[in-house]
Short mmCIF file of C-alpha atoms in Angstrom, two decimals:
data_model
loop_
_atom_site.label_atom_id
_atom_site.label_comp_id
_atom_site.label_asym_id
_atom_site.label_seq_id
_atom_site.Cartn_x
_atom_site.Cartn_y
_atom_site.Cartn_z
CA UNK X 29 131.21 66.34 112.09
CA UNK X 30 131.97 70.06 112.41
CA UNK X 31 129.37 72.61 113.46
CA UNK X 32 129.33 74.00 109.90
CA UNK X 33 128.73 70.53 108.47
CA UNK X 34 125.90 69.92 110.93
CA UNK X 35 124.31 73.19 109.89
CA UNK X 36 124.58 72.45 106.16
CA UNK X 37 122.94 69.07 106.67
CA UNK X 38 120.02 70.79 108.36
CA UNK X 39 119.82 73.83 106.05
CA UNK X 40 117.04 72.35 103.82
CA UNK X 41 114.85 71.70 106.86
CA UNK X 42 115.52 75.15 108.32
CA UNK X 43 114.67 76.87 105.04
CA UNK X 44 111.48 74.83 104.65
CA UNK X 45 110.32 75.76 108.16
CA UNK X 46 111.10 79.44 107.62
CA UNK X 47 109.45 79.59 104.19
CA UNK X 48 106.19 78.12 105.46
CA UNK X 49 106.10 80.57 108.34
CA UNK X 50 107.06 83.59 106.23
CA UNK X 51 105.82 82.88 102.69
CA UNK X 52 108.95 84.56 101.36
CA UNK X 53 112.01 82.92 99.82
CA UNK X 54 114.27 85.90 100.48
CA UNK X 55 113.13 86.36 104.08
CA UNK X 56 113.45 82.61 104.70
CA UNK X 57 117.00 82.63 103.35
CA UNK X 58 117.82 85.60 105.59
CA UNK X 59 116.34 83.80 108.60
CA UNK X 60 118.45 80.72 107.89
CA UNK X 61 121.58 82.85 107.56
CA UNK X 62 120.83 84.60 110.86
CA UNK X 63 120.35 81.18 112.44
CA UNK X 64 123.84 80.17 111.35
CA UNK X 65 125.36 83.37 112.76
CA UNK X 66 123.79 82.64 116.13
CA UNK X 67 124.83 78.98 116.05
CA UNK X 68 128.38 79.87 115.06
CA UNK X 69 128.92 81.88 118.25
CA UNK X 70 126.81 79.75 120.59
CA UNK X 71 129.14 78.92 123.51
CA UNK X 72 128.25 75.25 123.97
CA UNK X 73 127.22 72.29 121.85
CA UNK X 74 123.45 71.68 122.11
CA UNK X 75 122.26 68.15 122.87
CA UNK X 76 120.38 68.13 119.55
CA UNK X 77 121.51 70.39 116.72
CA UNK X 78 118.22 69.78 114.90
CA UNK X 79 116.08 70.84 117.87
CA UNK X 80 118.28 73.83 118.65
CA UNK X 81 118.49 75.15 115.08
CA UNK X 82 114.81 74.54 114.38
CA UNK X 83 113.93 76.51 117.49
CA UNK X 84 116.22 79.40 116.53
CA UNK X 85 114.95 79.66 112.95
CA UNK X 86 111.36 79.48 114.21
CA UNK X 87 111.86 82.34 116.68
CA UNK X 88 113.56 84.48 114.05
CA UNK X 89 110.78 83.75 111.56
CA UNK X 90 108.07 84.66 114.09
CA UNK X 91 109.75 88.01 114.73
CA UNK X 92 110.12 88.70 111.00
CA UNK X 93 106.50 87.71 110.34
CA UNK X 94 105.20 90.08 113.01
CA UNK X 95 107.02 92.93 111.28
CA UNK X 96 105.97 91.77 107.81
CA UNK X 97 102.29 91.72 108.82
CA UNK X 98 102.31 95.52 109.11
CA UNK X 99 103.84 95.88 105.62
CA UNK X 100 101.35 93.44 104.11
CA UNK X 101 98.42 95.45 105.48
CA UNK X 102 99.55 98.34 103.23
CA UNK X 103 100.31 96.09 100.25
CA UNK X 104 98.81 97.19 96.92
CA UNK X 105 96.38 94.57 95.63
CA UNK X 106 96.33 90.85 96.48
CA UNK X 107 99.38 89.53 98.34
CA UNK X 108 100.78 86.12 97.36
CA UNK X 109 103.78 84.21 98.72
CA UNK X 110 107.00 84.41 96.74
CA UNK X 111 106.96 81.60 94.15
CA UNK X 112 108.91 78.54 95.26
CA UNK X 113 110.38 76.45 92.44
CA UNK X 114 111.39 73.50 94.61
CA UNK X 115 111.31 72.59 98.28
CA UNK X 116 114.84 71.58 99.37
CA UNK X 117 113.65 69.39 102.26
CA UNK X 118 112.46 65.83 101.65
CA UNK X 119 110.96 63.32 104.06
CA UNK X 120 109.25 60.28 102.50
CA UNK X 121 107.19 59.72 105.64
CA UNK X 122 105.72 63.23 105.46
CA UNK X 123 105.70 63.80 101.70
CA UNK X 124 101.94 64.48 101.56
CA UNK X 125 102.05 67.07 104.37
CA UNK X 126 105.11 68.74 102.86
CA UNK X 127 103.56 68.98 99.38
CA UNK X 128 100.18 70.29 100.55
CA UNK X 129 101.64 72.82 102.97
CA UNK X 130 103.78 74.60 100.38
CA UNK X 131 100.97 75.30 97.88
CA UNK X 132 99.93 78.91 97.32
CA UNK X 133 96.44 78.11 98.61
CA UNK X 134 97.74 76.60 101.85
CA UNK X 135 100.20 79.43 102.46
CA UNK X 136 97.43 81.99 101.95
CA UNK X 137 95.32 80.08 104.45
CA UNK X 138 98.21 80.18 106.93
CA UNK X 139 98.14 83.98 106.61
CA UNK X 140 94.90 83.93 108.62
CA UNK X 141 96.68 82.52 111.66
CA UNK X 142 98.57 84.49 114.26
CA UNK X 143 102.37 84.18 114.02
CA UNK X 144 102.44 81.81 117.00
CA UNK X 145 99.60 79.65 115.63
CA UNK X 146 101.32 79.52 112.28
CA UNK X 147 104.65 78.46 113.76
CA UNK X 148 103.06 75.78 115.96
CA UNK X 149 101.00 74.44 113.05
CA UNK X 150 104.03 74.27 110.76
CA UNK X 151 106.21 72.51 113.32
CA UNK X 152 103.51 70.07 114.45
CA UNK X 153 101.36 69.31 111.41
CA UNK X 154 103.91 69.70 108.63
CA UNK X 155 107.17 68.54 110.19
CA UNK X 156 105.88 66.32 113.01
CA UNK X 157 107.77 67.93 115.90
CA UNK X 158 106.77 66.86 119.41
CA UNK X 159 105.15 69.34 121.78
CA UNK X 160 108.18 69.52 124.10
CA UNK X 161 110.31 70.69 121.14
CA UNK X 162 107.61 73.09 119.96
CA UNK X 163 107.20 74.56 123.43
CA UNK X 164 110.92 75.21 123.59
CA UNK X 165 110.94 76.76 120.13
CA UNK X 166 108.11 79.24 120.72
CA UNK X 167 108.80 79.71 124.45
CA UNK X 168 105.33 78.70 125.59
CA UNK X 169 104.14 75.87 127.80
CA UNK X 170 103.24 72.53 126.25
CA UNK X 171 99.58 73.00 127.18
CA UNK X 172 99.56 76.45 125.53
CA UNK X 173 101.12 74.96 122.40
CA UNK X 174 98.48 72.23 122.31
CA UNK X 175 95.77 74.89 122.44
CA UNK X 176 97.50 76.88 119.70
CA UNK X 177 97.71 73.72 117.60
CA UNK X 178 94.00 72.98 118.05
CA UNK X 179 92.99 76.52 117.06
CA UNK X 180 95.32 76.51 114.06
CA UNK X 181 94.12 73.09 112.90
CA UNK X 182 90.49 74.20 113.20
CA UNK X 183 91.15 77.26 111.01
CA UNK X 184 93.12 75.25 108.47
CA UNK X 185 90.62 72.38 108.28
CA UNK X 186 87.78 74.84 107.67
CA UNK X 187 89.40 76.16 104.51
CA UNK X 188 91.97 73.49 103.66
CA UNK X 189 92.47 73.35 99.89
CA UNK X 190 92.04 70.06 98.04
CA UNK X 191 93.98 69.24 94.91
CA UNK X 192 93.96 66.62 92.20
CA UNK X 193 95.32 63.50 93.88
CA UNK X 194 96.75 61.86 90.76
CA UNK X 195 99.91 63.74 89.85
CA UNK X 196 100.01 62.33 86.32
CA UNK X 197 96.44 63.46 85.58
CA UNK X 198 97.14 66.87 87.06
CA UNK X 199 100.23 67.36 84.89
CA UNK X 200 98.37 66.13 81.79
CA UNK X 201 95.58 68.66 82.34
CA UNK X 202 98.10 71.44 82.94
CA UNK X 203 99.84 70.49 79.70
CA UNK X 204 96.56 70.78 77.79
CA UNK X 205 95.92 74.14 79.43
CA UNK X 206 99.27 75.62 78.42
CA UNK X 207 98.94 74.20 74.89
CA UNK X 208 95.55 75.87 74.53
CA UNK X 209 96.97 79.07 76.00
CA UNK X 210 99.86 79.19 73.51
CA UNK X 211 97.43 78.62 70.63
CA UNK X 212 94.97 81.23 71.86
CA UNK X 213 92.29 78.53 71.82
CA UNK X 214 89.31 80.02 73.70
CA UNK X 215 87.18 76.86 73.48
CA UNK X 216 90.08 74.66 74.52
CA UNK X 217 90.73 76.88 77.54
CA UNK X 218 87.08 77.09 78.59
CA UNK X 219 86.62 73.34 78.73
CA UNK X 220 89.54 73.07 81.19
CA UNK X 221 88.33 75.81 83.54
CA UNK X 222 85.98 75.26 86.49
CA UNK X 223 82.62 77.02 86.51
CA UNK X 224 83.85 79.32 89.30
CA UNK X 225 87.46 79.62 88.12
CA UNK X 226 89.37 82.66 89.39
CA UNK X 227 92.41 84.34 87.87
CA UNK X 228 94.18 86.53 90.41
CA UNK X 229 97.37 88.56 90.09
CA UNK X 230 99.94 89.92 92.54
CA UNK X 231 101.71 92.91 91.04
CA UNK X 232 102.15 94.85 94.27
CA UNK X 233 101.58 98.06 92.32
CA UNK X 234 104.96 97.54 90.66
CA UNK X 235 103.97 95.74 87.45
CA UNK X 236 101.19 95.99 84.85
CA UNK X 237 98.04 94.18 85.89
CA UNK X 238 94.82 93.64 83.95
CA UNK X 239 92.61 93.35 87.03
CA UNK X 240 92.80 92.24 90.64
CA UNK X 241 90.53 89.28 89.93
CA UNK X 242 88.75 87.77 86.94
CA UNK X 243 86.03 85.19 87.54
CA UNK X 244 84.35 82.65 85.29
CA UNK X 245 85.51 80.45 82.40
CA UNK X 246 84.24 82.81 79.71
CA UNK X 247 86.09 85.88 80.99
CA UNK X 248 89.25 84.02 81.99
CA UNK X 249 89.36 82.03 78.74
CA UNK X 250 88.93 85.07 76.54
CA UNK X 251 91.53 87.08 78.44
CA UNK X 252 94.12 84.30 78.19
CA UNK X 253 93.37 83.73 74.49
CA UNK X 254 93.79 87.47 73.84
CA UNK X 255 97.02 87.81 75.80
CA UNK X 256 98.79 84.73 74.40
CA UNK X 257 99.36 85.94 70.80
CA UNK X 258 100.55 89.33 72.06
CA UNK X 259 103.14 87.65 74.28
CA UNK X 260 104.29 85.51 71.36
CA UNK X 261 104.74 88.56 69.14
CA UNK X 262 107.07 90.22 71.64
CA UNK X 263 109.10 87.06 72.22
CA UNK X 264 107.74 85.92 75.58
CA UNK X 265 108.02 82.16 76.11
CA UNK X 266 106.18 79.93 78.57
CA UNK X 267 108.54 77.69 80.53
CA UNK X 268 106.53 74.92 82.22
CA UNK X 269 107.66 74.54 85.83
CA UNK X 270 106.19 73.38 89.11
CA UNK X 271 105.39 76.36 91.32
CA UNK X 272 104.86 75.77 95.05
CA UNK X 273 104.32 72.09 94.42
CA UNK X 274 101.54 72.71 91.87
CA UNK X 275 101.57 72.76 88.05
CA UNK X 276 102.67 76.12 86.74
CA UNK X 277 104.98 78.07 84.49
CA UNK X 278 107.59 80.80 84.36
CA UNK X 279 107.09 83.45 81.66
CA UNK X 280 110.36 84.76 80.22
CA UNK X 281 111.16 87.53 77.76
CA UNK X 282 113.28 87.00 74.65
CA UNK X 283 116.44 87.39 76.76
CA UNK X 284 115.33 84.74 79.25
CA UNK X 285 114.46 87.24 81.99
CA UNK X 286 111.52 86.46 84.27
CA UNK X 287 108.28 88.31 83.57
CA UNK X 288 105.90 86.43 85.88
CA UNK X 289 104.83 83.03 87.16
CA UNK X 290 101.58 81.07 86.94
CA UNK X 291 100.48 78.54 89.57
CA UNK X 292 97.41 76.37 88.92
CA UNK X 293 95.05 74.85 91.49
CA UNK X 294 93.47 71.74 89.94
CA UNK X 295 90.52 69.78 91.34
CA UNK X 296 87.97 67.39 89.84
CA UNK X 297 89.58 67.59 86.41
CA UNK X 298 89.27 71.37 86.15
CA UNK X 299 91.46 74.38 86.90
CA UNK X 300 90.02 76.16 89.93
CA UNK X 301 92.43 79.05 90.37
CA UNK X 302 95.22 80.68 88.36
CA UNK X 303 97.59 82.77 90.44
CA UNK X 304 100.01 85.08 88.69
CA UNK X 305 102.92 86.80 90.43
CA UNK X 306 104.30 89.78 88.49
CA UNK X 307 105.71 91.87 91.36
CA UNK X 308 109.42 92.12 90.42
CA UNK X 309 110.39 92.19 94.11
CA UNK X 310 109.11 88.60 94.41
CA UNK X 311 110.83 87.20 91.31
CA UNK X 312 114.52 88.00 91.81
CA UNK X 313 115.28 84.57 93.29
CA UNK X 314 113.80 82.91 90.17
CA UNK X 315 116.25 84.70 87.87
CA UNK X 316 117.04 88.10 86.34
CA UNK X 317 113.76 90.04 86.18
CA UNK X 318 112.32 91.47 82.97
CA UNK X 319 111.13 95.07 82.59
CA UNK X 320 107.39 94.37 82.66
CA UNK X 321 106.42 97.97 81.87
CA UNK X 322 108.61 98.03 78.75
CA UNK X 323 107.13 94.70 77.63
CA UNK X 324 103.61 96.04 78.23
CA UNK X 325 104.35 99.03 75.98
CA UNK X 326 105.79 96.70 73.35
CA UNK X 327 102.72 94.47 73.56
CA UNK X 328 100.47 97.51 73.17
CA UNK X 329 102.33 98.44 69.99
CA UNK X 330 102.03 94.86 68.78
CA UNK X 331 98.24 95.18 68.91
CA UNK X 332 98.33 97.87 66.23
CA UNK X 333 98.26 96.89 62.54
CA UNK X 334 101.12 98.02 60.29
CA UNK X 335 99.17 101.07 59.16
CA UNK X 336 99.22 102.37 62.74
CA UNK X 337 95.44 102.25 63.24
CA UNK X 338 94.46 100.87 66.64
CA UNK X 339 92.57 97.60 66.62
#
């Protein structure tokens, strides 16, 4: 097997490690590409390509994350990870860890960790790397890595999100939610929303946004029921799609361009959180991005009756 073939076999794993550390599809892809450039010119053949490449992509991701932290401190409004449509890496023995760790809720929880804690947690708890490999990757002693792992696990366990265990039930509830949304059915929406449901949006100051956060089934239900018919009038369609391993949807304009994404957290038969990403900088990997401001103006015009009098 050639070095390039070895790398391509491991690319899904490398991307999955980088994405969980960075929370960004584009930055993860860049980290993987930089890993290849370093591997291509590495003078000798490592004993384990997997260990070597995983270590390189981890170090690159830690460096990128440290820089990104400063940018995120100045971010306008809530910051969410870039929506991930599918995780390229599969491991039947770790399917539960992989699915839970890629959710929006889990990635936001990882944001509370230091870059080193985050990297150690991802390598150990998500991908099952041994401490000797982790120590080599982050250039710390094994005992230091064990301490980092304990601290990270404590933080994660304290706020670890729980989701509907039965995938079929979760998808059925999400289907009912999006049906009620399309129909503008306030009562149908309210009965699916948890008592403390939150709807939160990440526009980054670059897209229209109703509010930073809306709380409660009455407010969230009425907002969704009001917005749905306006979107229909201007040709926006709701394309059901898993987002970060959770039920969700991609909203597209009449030309198929991406307007935003929804990701739903579901627990105990109710929707707990609705996260919307409208920041165009975070949607380019999903597809061509719609002009959200132009659509907002069109929607505003659609609210007016034919006589021109505002509703």
